[in-house]
Amino acid sequence: MPDSKLVDPFGRRITYLRLSVTDRCDFRCTYCMSEDMVFAPRAQILTLEELYAVADAFISLGVKRIRVTGGEPLVRKGLTGLLAQLGAREELEDLSITTNGSQLSILAADLKAAGVTRLNVSLDSLRAERFAELTRRDKLAQVLEGIETARRAGFRRIKLNSVIQKGRNDDEVLDLVRFAVEHGLDISFIEEMPLGQVSSHEREITFCSSDEVRERIEAGYTLVRSSHTTGGPSRYWQVAGSETQVGFISPHSNNFCGSCNRVRVTAEGKLVLCLGHDGALDLKSLMRRYPGDSDRLRQALVDALQLKPEKHEFRTDEQVQVVRFMSVTGG
Ligand code: SAM
Ligand code: SF4
């Protein structure tokens, strides 16, 4: 049993923090943001010092793994300094980043030097035109170059994240797995979640379940159930004869809440206890009212855990249940 002091009423211990460092992004993925997305004023975003204070409070309460996310984390100025501070914390077993990859060709070596252990890179298409449609930015070549630079920088395992949508990129499932196998990468397929209002597509029509994705993969590859686990929502398979692990993140078709070990902090300093619920605690106000009071911050986290919901309730038949976009919550 991990020795986290963060325990919720259902006995779940929190050992994993997703920390969003910005709500801004250089892409506008259609399932994540609108083209004219309005970002929070800078004063409302946690400073680098505040981000470190939050991470420090979680680490001292027993969090062992931190994933830095956004928005696009690599567009946040000064991020590598914050990462180096976190990378120096011996209590942390894992410091990872989820990125769209656009800045990796410039930053991969710095991230490695700062102590980042793992990278997740989002990639929904290998076709330039389609990539531009899905992300509203013509940057596929830049992302592929970024992945290659990160491989050369010596990251142990790099994982691709692909959101698969029917009629939009479901015909690329096998190509994405082949790309992962040929480049020694892992890959996770994500079911689209109803977060934020989107105008580009009807989510009930584009929804593609993990089971359907797996069937498509099994038309070309043998998948062997893997014992690999991150304690998170992914279920893993190994592509036979390769190093590649294939994961499926299935908020709709698989309820993983019982083993949930994580919470999120948004770039605006809101503690989000469950991705599927709107409730959040405002850590920024607390930190700005009582600057430097780390005991108070820690106590607020311990108390907030009493409010963690038992489970999320996503459904595909309603356009929006949770009004926050993923870029706001931190994916
Ligand atoms: N910008 C970075 C990136 O794209 O990897 C990090 C933040 S992004 C919000 C994190 C992950 O959330 C990405 O893999 C993205 O595909 C996924 N995502 C965003 N909106 C989603 C949604 N509505 N349903 C499922 N996944 C979503
Ligand atoms: Fe940006 Fe990531 Fe959202 Fe795409 S998924 S718009 S890259 S934050």
Short mmCIF file of N, CA and C in Angstrom, two decimals, residues 56-227:
data_model
loop_
_atom_site.label_atom_id
_atom_site.label_comp_id
_atom_site.label_asym_id
_atom_site.label_seq_id
_atom_site.Cartn_x
_atom_site.Cartn_y
_atom_site.Cartn_z
N ASP A 56 5.07 20.62 -4.49
CA ASP A 56 5.78 20.33 -3.24
C ASP A 56 4.82 19.81 -2.18
N ALA A 57 3.64 20.45 -2.08
CA ALA A 57 2.65 20.02 -1.08
C ALA A 57 2.22 18.58 -1.37
N PHE A 58 1.95 18.30 -2.63
CA PHE A 58 1.54 16.94 -2.99
C PHE A 58 2.65 15.92 -2.72
N ILE A 59 3.88 16.30 -3.06
CA ILE A 59 5.00 15.36 -2.85
C ILE A 59 5.16 15.07 -1.35
N SER A 60 5.05 16.12 -0.55
CA SER A 60 5.24 15.90 0.89
C SER A 60 4.10 15.08 1.49
N LEU A 61 2.97 15.01 0.79
CA LEU A 61 1.85 14.19 1.27
C LEU A 61 1.88 12.78 0.67
N GLY A 62 2.89 12.49 -0.13
CA GLY A 62 3.05 11.10 -0.59
C GLY A 62 2.85 10.87 -2.07
N VAL A 63 2.64 11.94 -2.85
CA VAL A 63 2.52 11.74 -4.30
C VAL A 63 3.87 11.33 -4.87
N LYS A 64 3.87 10.27 -5.69
CA LYS A 64 5.12 9.71 -6.21
C LYS A 64 5.32 9.98 -7.70
N ARG A 65 4.21 10.34 -8.34
CA ARG A 65 4.31 10.52 -9.79
C ARG A 65 3.60 11.81 -10.18
N ILE A 66 4.27 12.59 -11.00
CA ILE A 66 3.65 13.82 -11.50
C ILE A 66 3.71 13.82 -13.01
N ARG A 67 2.57 14.10 -13.62
CA ARG A 67 2.55 14.31 -15.07
C ARG A 67 2.24 15.78 -15.33
N VAL A 68 3.11 16.42 -16.07
CA VAL A 68 2.95 17.83 -16.40
C VAL A 68 2.20 17.91 -17.74
N THR A 69 1.15 18.74 -17.76
CA THR A 69 0.34 18.78 -18.96
C THR A 69 -0.20 20.19 -19.17
N GLY A 70 -1.21 20.33 -20.05
CA GLY A 70 -1.76 21.65 -20.32
C GLY A 70 -3.15 21.50 -20.92
N GLY A 71 -3.52 22.42 -21.73
CA GLY A 71 -2.84 23.16 -22.77
C GLY A 71 -1.58 22.44 -23.24
N GLU A 72 -0.75 23.21 -23.91
CA GLU A 72 0.51 22.62 -24.36
C GLU A 72 1.61 23.05 -23.37
N PRO A 73 2.08 22.11 -22.55
CA PRO A 73 3.03 22.49 -21.49
C PRO A 73 4.30 23.13 -22.05
N LEU A 74 4.72 22.71 -23.23
CA LEU A 74 6.01 23.20 -23.72
C LEU A 74 5.94 24.63 -24.26
N VAL A 75 4.75 25.25 -24.29
CA VAL A 75 4.72 26.67 -24.64
C VAL A 75 4.83 27.55 -23.40
N ARG A 76 4.83 26.94 -22.22
CA ARG A 76 4.97 27.74 -20.98
C ARG A 76 6.42 28.16 -20.79
N LYS A 77 6.63 29.48 -20.72
CA LYS A 77 8.00 30.00 -20.56
C LYS A 77 8.55 29.61 -19.18
N GLY A 78 9.81 29.20 -19.14
CA GLY A 78 10.44 28.86 -17.87
C GLY A 78 10.13 27.46 -17.38
N LEU A 79 9.44 26.68 -18.23
CA LEU A 79 9.02 25.35 -17.78
C LEU A 79 10.20 24.45 -17.40
N THR A 80 11.29 24.53 -18.18
CA THR A 80 12.39 23.58 -17.89
C THR A 80 13.00 23.83 -16.51
N GLY A 81 12.96 25.10 -16.06
CA GLY A 81 13.45 25.40 -14.69
C GLY A 81 12.58 24.70 -13.65
N LEU A 82 11.25 24.79 -13.82
CA LEU A 82 10.33 24.13 -12.90
C LEU A 82 10.56 22.62 -12.92
N LEU A 83 10.73 22.09 -14.15
CA LEU A 83 10.94 20.63 -14.27
C LEU A 83 12.24 20.20 -13.57
N ALA A 84 13.26 21.04 -13.68
CA ALA A 84 14.52 20.69 -13.02
C ALA A 84 14.34 20.66 -11.51
N GLN A 85 13.54 21.59 -10.98
CA GLN A 85 13.25 21.59 -9.53
C GLN A 85 12.53 20.31 -9.14
N LEU A 86 11.55 19.91 -9.95
CA LEU A 86 10.79 18.69 -9.65
C LEU A 86 11.65 17.45 -9.85
N GLY A 87 12.46 17.50 -10.92
CA GLY A 87 13.33 16.35 -11.24
C GLY A 87 14.34 16.08 -10.13
N ALA A 88 14.65 17.13 -9.35
CA ALA A 88 15.63 16.96 -8.26
C ALA A 88 15.00 16.34 -7.01
N ARG A 89 13.68 16.21 -6.97
CA ARG A 89 13.01 15.66 -5.78
C ARG A 89 13.12 14.14 -5.76
N GLU A 90 13.86 13.63 -4.80
CA GLU A 90 14.12 12.18 -4.77
C GLU A 90 12.88 11.35 -4.49
N GLU A 91 11.88 11.99 -3.82
CA GLU A 91 10.66 11.23 -3.49
C GLU A 91 9.88 10.86 -4.75
N LEU A 92 10.10 11.61 -5.83
CA LEU A 92 9.33 11.35 -7.05
C LEU A 92 9.90 10.15 -7.81
N GLU A 93 9.03 9.19 -8.12
CA GLU A 93 9.49 8.03 -8.89
C GLU A 93 9.36 8.29 -10.38
N ASP A 94 8.51 9.24 -10.73
CA ASP A 94 8.22 9.42 -12.15
C ASP A 94 7.81 10.86 -12.42
N LEU A 95 8.46 11.48 -13.38
CA LEU A 95 8.10 12.83 -13.80
C LEU A 95 7.89 12.79 -15.31
N SER A 96 6.66 12.97 -15.73
CA SER A 96 6.39 12.80 -17.16
C SER A 96 5.67 14.03 -17.72
N ILE A 97 5.64 14.08 -19.05
CA ILE A 97 4.98 15.21 -19.73
C ILE A 97 4.07 14.69 -20.82
N THR A 98 2.92 15.30 -20.97
CA THR A 98 2.08 15.04 -22.15
C THR A 98 2.17 16.26 -23.04
N THR A 99 2.56 16.04 -24.29
CA THR A 99 2.80 17.17 -25.19
C THR A 99 2.25 16.87 -26.59
N ASN A 100 1.99 17.94 -27.34
CA ASN A 100 1.60 17.71 -28.73
C ASN A 100 2.83 17.54 -29.61
N GLY A 101 4.00 17.68 -29.06
CA GLY A 101 5.24 17.38 -29.79
C GLY A 101 5.79 18.50 -30.62
N SER A 102 5.06 19.62 -30.74
CA SER A 102 5.49 20.64 -31.69
C SER A 102 6.82 21.30 -31.30
N GLN A 103 7.13 21.31 -30.00
CA GLN A 103 8.37 21.97 -29.55
C GLN A 103 9.48 20.97 -29.21
N LEU A 104 9.23 19.70 -29.45
CA LEU A 104 10.18 18.69 -28.96
C LEU A 104 11.53 18.75 -29.66
N SER A 105 11.52 19.13 -30.94
CA SER A 105 12.82 19.14 -31.62
C SER A 105 13.74 20.21 -31.00
N ILE A 106 13.14 21.21 -30.37
CA ILE A 106 13.96 22.24 -29.70
C ILE A 106 14.24 21.85 -28.24
N LEU A 107 13.25 21.24 -27.58
CA LEU A 107 13.32 21.11 -26.12
C LEU A 107 13.65 19.71 -25.57
N ALA A 108 13.62 18.68 -26.43
CA ALA A 108 13.73 17.30 -25.90
C ALA A 108 14.97 17.11 -25.02
N ALA A 109 16.12 17.60 -25.46
CA ALA A 109 17.35 17.38 -24.68
C ALA A 109 17.27 18.09 -23.33
N ASP A 110 16.68 19.30 -23.31
CA ASP A 110 16.52 20.04 -22.05
C ASP A 110 15.60 19.30 -21.08
N LEU A 111 14.55 18.71 -21.63
CA LEU A 111 13.60 17.97 -20.78
C LEU A 111 14.31 16.77 -20.15
N LYS A 112 15.10 16.10 -20.96
CA LYS A 112 15.84 14.93 -20.45
C LYS A 112 16.80 15.37 -19.34
N ALA A 113 17.51 16.46 -19.61
CA ALA A 113 18.49 16.95 -18.62
C ALA A 113 17.80 17.40 -17.33
N ALA A 114 16.55 17.89 -17.44
CA ALA A 114 15.82 18.36 -16.25
C ALA A 114 15.34 17.20 -15.39
N GLY A 115 15.36 15.99 -15.95
CA GLY A 115 14.95 14.85 -15.14
C GLY A 115 13.59 14.28 -15.51
N VAL A 116 13.05 14.72 -16.66
CA VAL A 116 11.79 14.12 -17.12
C VAL A 116 12.07 12.67 -17.50
N THR A 117 11.22 11.76 -16.99
CA THR A 117 11.49 10.34 -17.25
C THR A 117 10.73 9.81 -18.45
N ARG A 118 9.52 10.30 -18.65
CA ARG A 118 8.72 9.75 -19.75
C ARG A 118 7.99 10.84 -20.50
N LEU A 119 7.77 10.57 -21.78
CA LEU A 119 7.04 11.51 -22.63
C LEU A 119 5.82 10.83 -23.24
N ASN A 120 4.69 11.52 -23.25
CA ASN A 120 3.55 11.12 -24.06
C ASN A 120 3.39 12.15 -25.16
N VAL A 121 3.30 11.70 -26.39
CA VAL A 121 3.13 12.63 -27.49
C VAL A 121 1.81 12.33 -28.20
N SER A 122 0.97 13.35 -28.33
CA SER A 122 -0.32 13.12 -28.98
C SER A 122 -0.14 13.11 -30.49
N LEU A 123 -0.73 12.12 -31.13
CA LEU A 123 -0.62 11.99 -32.59
C LEU A 123 -1.85 11.24 -33.08
N ASP A 124 -2.73 11.95 -33.77
CA ASP A 124 -3.99 11.33 -34.21
C ASP A 124 -3.97 10.95 -35.67
N SER A 125 -2.99 11.43 -36.42
CA SER A 125 -2.94 11.09 -37.84
C SER A 125 -1.52 11.21 -38.37
N LEU A 126 -1.21 10.36 -39.34
CA LEU A 126 0.10 10.40 -40.00
C LEU A 126 -0.03 11.02 -41.39
N ARG A 127 -1.22 11.53 -41.70
CA ARG A 127 -1.44 12.15 -43.01
C ARG A 127 -1.50 13.66 -42.81
N ALA A 128 -0.61 14.36 -43.53
CA ALA A 128 -0.43 15.79 -43.26
C ALA A 128 -1.73 16.58 -43.36
N GLU A 129 -2.51 16.27 -44.39
CA GLU A 129 -3.73 17.06 -44.61
C GLU A 129 -4.74 16.82 -43.49
N ARG A 130 -4.86 15.55 -43.14
CA ARG A 130 -5.81 15.20 -42.08
C ARG A 130 -5.33 15.73 -40.72
N PHE A 131 -4.03 15.63 -40.49
CA PHE A 131 -3.47 16.16 -39.24
C PHE A 131 -3.85 17.64 -39.11
N ALA A 132 -3.72 18.37 -40.22
CA ALA A 132 -4.03 19.81 -40.21
C ALA A 132 -5.51 20.04 -39.94
N GLU A 133 -6.35 19.14 -40.45
CA GLU A 133 -7.79 19.26 -40.20
C GLU A 133 -8.11 19.02 -38.72
N LEU A 134 -7.51 17.97 -38.16
CA LEU A 134 -7.83 17.60 -36.78
C LEU A 134 -7.27 18.59 -35.76
N THR A 135 -6.09 19.11 -36.04
CA THR A 135 -5.45 20.01 -35.06
C THR A 135 -5.62 21.48 -35.44
N ARG A 136 -6.15 21.73 -36.62
CA ARG A 136 -6.26 23.06 -37.23
C ARG A 136 -4.89 23.73 -37.38
N ARG A 137 -3.84 22.92 -37.43
CA ARG A 137 -2.48 23.45 -37.65
C ARG A 137 -1.71 22.46 -38.53
N ASP A 138 -0.99 23.01 -39.50
CA ASP A 138 -0.30 22.17 -40.48
C ASP A 138 1.10 21.82 -39.96
N LYS A 139 1.17 20.99 -38.92
CA LYS A 139 2.45 20.82 -38.22
C LYS A 139 2.89 19.36 -38.09
N LEU A 140 2.39 18.48 -38.97
CA LEU A 140 2.74 17.07 -38.80
C LEU A 140 4.26 16.85 -38.88
N ALA A 141 4.90 17.46 -39.87
CA ALA A 141 6.34 17.22 -40.07
C ALA A 141 7.12 17.64 -38.82
N GLN A 142 6.71 18.76 -38.25
CA GLN A 142 7.37 19.28 -37.04
C GLN A 142 7.21 18.30 -35.86
N VAL A 143 6.02 17.72 -35.75
CA VAL A 143 5.77 16.78 -34.65
C VAL A 143 6.59 15.50 -34.86
N LEU A 144 6.62 15.01 -36.10
CA LEU A 144 7.39 13.78 -36.36
C LEU A 144 8.89 14.02 -36.10
N GLU A 145 9.36 15.18 -36.47
CA GLU A 145 10.76 15.51 -36.21
C GLU A 145 11.00 15.58 -34.70
N GLY A 146 10.03 16.12 -33.98
CA GLY A 146 10.13 16.21 -32.52
C GLY A 146 10.22 14.83 -31.88
N ILE A 147 9.41 13.90 -32.37
CA ILE A 147 9.44 12.54 -31.82
C ILE A 147 10.81 11.91 -32.05
N GLU A 148 11.34 12.12 -33.26
CA GLU A 148 12.65 11.56 -33.59
C GLU A 148 13.74 12.18 -32.69
N THR A 149 13.67 13.48 -32.48
CA THR A 149 14.65 14.15 -31.62
C THR A 149 14.57 13.60 -30.20
N ALA A 150 13.36 13.36 -29.72
CA ALA A 150 13.18 12.84 -28.36
C ALA A 150 13.76 11.42 -28.26
N ARG A 151 13.57 10.65 -29.29
CA ARG A 151 14.15 9.28 -29.28
C ARG A 151 15.66 9.37 -29.18
N ARG A 152 16.22 10.29 -29.95
CA ARG A 152 17.69 10.41 -29.94
C ARG A 152 18.20 10.99 -28.62
N ALA A 153 17.35 11.76 -27.94
CA ALA A 153 17.75 12.33 -26.64
C ALA A 153 17.80 11.26 -25.56
N GLY A 154 17.30 10.08 -25.87
CA GLY A 154 17.48 8.94 -24.97
C GLY A 154 16.34 8.67 -24.02
N PHE A 155 15.13 9.17 -24.32
CA PHE A 155 13.99 8.82 -23.45
C PHE A 155 13.74 7.31 -23.55
N ARG A 156 13.53 6.71 -22.39
CA ARG A 156 13.37 5.24 -22.32
C ARG A 156 12.21 4.78 -23.20
N ARG A 157 11.00 5.17 -22.80
CA ARG A 157 9.85 4.80 -23.62
C ARG A 157 9.11 6.09 -23.93
N ILE A 158 8.75 6.24 -25.18
CA ILE A 158 7.90 7.36 -25.57
C ILE A 158 6.56 6.75 -25.96
N LYS A 159 5.49 7.37 -25.49
CA LYS A 159 4.18 6.82 -25.79
C LYS A 159 3.38 7.80 -26.64
N LEU A 160 2.79 7.29 -27.70
CA LEU A 160 1.87 8.11 -28.48
C LEU A 160 0.48 8.03 -27.86
N ASN A 161 -0.26 9.12 -27.93
CA ASN A 161 -1.67 9.14 -27.51
C ASN A 161 -2.49 9.44 -28.75
N SER A 162 -3.45 8.57 -29.08
CA SER A 162 -4.29 8.85 -30.24
C SER A 162 -5.76 8.80 -29.85
N VAL A 163 -6.45 9.89 -30.09
CA VAL A 163 -7.90 9.90 -29.93
C VAL A 163 -8.47 9.43 -31.26
N ILE A 164 -9.25 8.35 -31.22
CA ILE A 164 -9.78 7.79 -32.47
C ILE A 164 -11.26 8.15 -32.60
N GLN A 165 -11.60 8.67 -33.77
CA GLN A 165 -12.98 9.08 -34.03
C GLN A 165 -13.46 8.43 -35.32
N LYS A 166 -14.68 7.91 -35.26
CA LYS A 166 -15.24 7.24 -36.43
C LYS A 166 -15.40 8.22 -37.58
N GLY A 167 -14.97 7.79 -38.76
CA GLY A 167 -15.14 8.62 -39.94
C GLY A 167 -14.14 9.76 -40.03
N ARG A 168 -13.31 9.91 -39.01
CA ARG A 168 -12.33 11.00 -39.04
C ARG A 168 -10.91 10.44 -39.10
N ASN A 169 -10.60 9.45 -38.27
CA ASN A 169 -9.26 8.83 -38.35
C ASN A 169 -9.25 7.35 -37.97
N ASP A 170 -10.44 6.73 -37.88
CA ASP A 170 -10.45 5.32 -37.45
C ASP A 170 -9.80 4.41 -38.49
N ASP A 171 -9.70 4.88 -39.74
CA ASP A 171 -9.03 4.06 -40.76
C ASP A 171 -7.50 4.11 -40.61
N GLU A 172 -7.00 4.87 -39.65
CA GLU A 172 -5.54 4.97 -39.47
C GLU A 172 -5.01 4.17 -38.28
N VAL A 173 -5.91 3.42 -37.63
CA VAL A 173 -5.50 2.71 -36.43
C VAL A 173 -4.29 1.80 -36.71
N LEU A 174 -4.39 1.02 -37.79
CA LEU A 174 -3.28 0.09 -38.09
C LEU A 174 -2.00 0.85 -38.46
N ASP A 175 -2.14 1.93 -39.21
CA ASP A 175 -0.96 2.73 -39.59
C ASP A 175 -0.27 3.29 -38.35
N LEU A 176 -1.08 3.73 -37.39
CA LEU A 176 -0.49 4.31 -36.16
C LEU A 176 0.23 3.22 -35.36
N VAL A 177 -0.36 2.02 -35.30
CA VAL A 177 0.32 0.93 -34.58
C VAL A 177 1.62 0.56 -35.32
N ARG A 178 1.55 0.50 -36.63
CA ARG A 178 2.76 0.16 -37.41
C ARG A 178 3.85 1.20 -37.15
N PHE A 179 3.48 2.47 -37.14
CA PHE A 179 4.44 3.54 -36.87
C PHE A 179 5.08 3.33 -35.50
N ALA A 180 4.25 3.00 -34.51
CA ALA A 180 4.77 2.78 -33.14
C ALA A 180 5.74 1.61 -33.12
N VAL A 181 5.36 0.51 -33.76
CA VAL A 181 6.22 -0.69 -33.76
C VAL A 181 7.56 -0.37 -34.45
N GLU A 182 7.47 0.28 -35.61
CA GLU A 182 8.70 0.55 -36.37
C GLU A 182 9.63 1.53 -35.67
N HIS A 183 9.09 2.38 -34.81
CA HIS A 183 9.93 3.38 -34.13
C HIS A 183 10.18 3.05 -32.66
N GLY A 184 9.78 1.86 -32.23
CA GLY A 184 10.03 1.45 -30.84
C GLY A 184 9.27 2.29 -29.83
N LEU A 185 8.02 2.67 -30.18
CA LEU A 185 7.21 3.50 -29.29
C LEU A 185 6.05 2.68 -28.73
N ASP A 186 5.46 3.13 -27.63
CA ASP A 186 4.19 2.59 -27.17
C ASP A 186 3.08 3.48 -27.71
N ILE A 187 1.85 2.97 -27.63
CA ILE A 187 0.74 3.79 -28.11
C ILE A 187 -0.51 3.52 -27.30
N SER A 188 -1.21 4.58 -26.92
CA SER A 188 -2.51 4.42 -26.24
C SER A 188 -3.60 5.04 -27.08
N PHE A 189 -4.69 4.31 -27.18
CA PHE A 189 -5.85 4.82 -27.90
C PHE A 189 -6.88 5.31 -26.88
N ILE A 190 -7.37 6.52 -27.13
CA ILE A 190 -8.25 7.18 -26.16
C ILE A 190 -9.64 7.36 -26.76
N GLU A 191 -10.65 6.99 -26.01
CA GLU A 191 -12.02 7.30 -26.44
C GLU A 191 -12.26 8.78 -26.19
N GLU A 192 -12.89 9.43 -27.15
CA GLU A 192 -13.18 10.85 -26.96
C GLU A 192 -14.13 11.06 -25.78
N MET A 193 -13.81 12.04 -24.98
CA MET A 193 -14.64 12.32 -23.81
C MET A 193 -15.44 13.59 -24.04
N PRO A 194 -16.66 13.65 -23.50
CA PRO A 194 -17.52 14.82 -23.73
C PRO A 194 -17.14 15.99 -22.85
N LEU A 195 -15.99 16.59 -23.12
CA LEU A 195 -15.52 17.72 -22.30
C LEU A 195 -15.55 18.98 -23.15
N GLY A 196 -16.38 19.94 -22.75
CA GLY A 196 -16.46 21.19 -23.50
C GLY A 196 -17.30 21.02 -24.75
N GLN A 197 -17.90 22.12 -25.20
CA GLN A 197 -18.76 22.11 -26.39
C GLN A 197 -17.89 22.17 -27.64
N VAL A 198 -18.12 21.27 -28.60
CA VAL A 198 -17.37 21.35 -29.85
C VAL A 198 -18.33 21.61 -31.00
N SER A 199 -17.83 22.29 -32.04
CA SER A 199 -18.70 22.62 -33.16
C SER A 199 -18.36 21.80 -34.40
N SER A 200 -17.19 21.13 -34.37
CA SER A 200 -16.69 20.50 -35.59
C SER A 200 -17.32 19.15 -35.89
N HIS A 201 -17.88 18.49 -34.89
CA HIS A 201 -18.43 17.15 -35.12
C HIS A 201 -19.46 16.79 -34.08
N GLU A 202 -20.26 15.76 -34.39
CA GLU A 202 -21.27 15.25 -33.46
C GLU A 202 -20.65 14.09 -32.72
N ARG A 203 -20.52 14.24 -31.42
CA ARG A 203 -19.76 13.22 -30.70
C ARG A 203 -20.44 11.84 -30.69
N GLU A 204 -21.80 11.81 -30.75
CA GLU A 204 -22.41 10.46 -30.75
C GLU A 204 -22.07 9.72 -32.04
N ILE A 205 -21.84 10.47 -33.11
CA ILE A 205 -21.57 9.83 -34.40
C ILE A 205 -20.12 9.41 -34.50
N THR A 206 -19.22 10.24 -33.98
CA THR A 206 -17.79 9.95 -34.13
C THR A 206 -17.26 9.03 -33.04
N PHE A 207 -18.06 8.74 -32.02
CA PHE A 207 -17.55 7.92 -30.92
C PHE A 207 -17.08 6.55 -31.42
N CYS A 208 -15.87 6.19 -31.04
CA CYS A 208 -15.30 4.90 -31.47
C CYS A 208 -14.79 4.21 -30.21
N SER A 209 -15.36 3.06 -29.88
CA SER A 209 -15.02 2.41 -28.61
C SER A 209 -13.66 1.72 -28.69
N SER A 210 -13.05 1.53 -27.54
CA SER A 210 -11.77 0.83 -27.50
C SER A 210 -11.88 -0.57 -28.08
N ASP A 211 -13.02 -1.23 -27.87
CA ASP A 211 -13.18 -2.58 -28.42
C ASP A 211 -13.11 -2.56 -29.95
N GLU A 212 -13.72 -1.54 -30.55
CA GLU A 212 -13.67 -1.44 -32.01
C GLU A 212 -12.23 -1.17 -32.47
N VAL A 213 -11.52 -0.33 -31.73
CA VAL A 213 -10.13 -0.04 -32.11
C VAL A 213 -9.30 -1.32 -32.02
N ARG A 214 -9.53 -2.08 -30.94
CA ARG A 214 -8.74 -3.32 -30.77
C ARG A 214 -9.02 -4.30 -31.90
N GLU A 215 -10.28 -4.41 -32.29
CA GLU A 215 -10.60 -5.30 -33.42
C GLU A 215 -9.84 -4.90 -34.67
N ARG A 216 -9.76 -3.61 -34.90
CA ARG A 216 -9.04 -3.12 -36.09
C ARG A 216 -7.56 -3.49 -36.01
N ILE A 217 -6.99 -3.36 -34.83
CA ILE A 217 -5.56 -3.69 -34.68
C ILE A 217 -5.35 -5.18 -34.91
N GLU A 218 -6.29 -5.98 -34.38
CA GLU A 218 -6.11 -7.43 -34.47
C GLU A 218 -6.27 -7.95 -35.90
N ALA A 219 -6.72 -7.09 -36.80
CA ALA A 219 -6.75 -7.48 -38.21
C ALA A 219 -5.33 -7.52 -38.77
N GLY A 220 -4.39 -6.85 -38.12
CA GLY A 220 -3.02 -6.81 -38.65
C GLY A 220 -1.96 -7.31 -37.68
N TYR A 221 -2.26 -7.33 -36.39
CA TYR A 221 -1.27 -7.70 -35.38
C TYR A 221 -1.88 -8.62 -34.34
N THR A 222 -1.01 -9.43 -33.70
CA THR A 222 -1.47 -10.22 -32.57
C THR A 222 -1.21 -9.43 -31.30
N LEU A 223 -2.25 -9.29 -30.50
CA LEU A 223 -2.10 -8.57 -29.23
C LEU A 223 -2.13 -9.57 -28.08
N VAL A 224 -1.16 -9.45 -27.19
CA VAL A 224 -1.09 -10.36 -26.05
C VAL A 224 -1.33 -9.52 -24.80
N ARG A 225 -2.28 -9.96 -23.97
CA ARG A 225 -2.60 -9.21 -22.75
C ARG A 225 -1.34 -9.01 -21.93
N SER A 226 -1.10 -7.77 -21.50
CA SER A 226 0.14 -7.47 -20.79
C SER A 226 -0.16 -7.21 -19.32
N SER A 227 0.80 -7.56 -18.47
CA SER A 227 0.59 -7.32 -17.04
C SER A 227 0.97 -5.88 -16.69
#
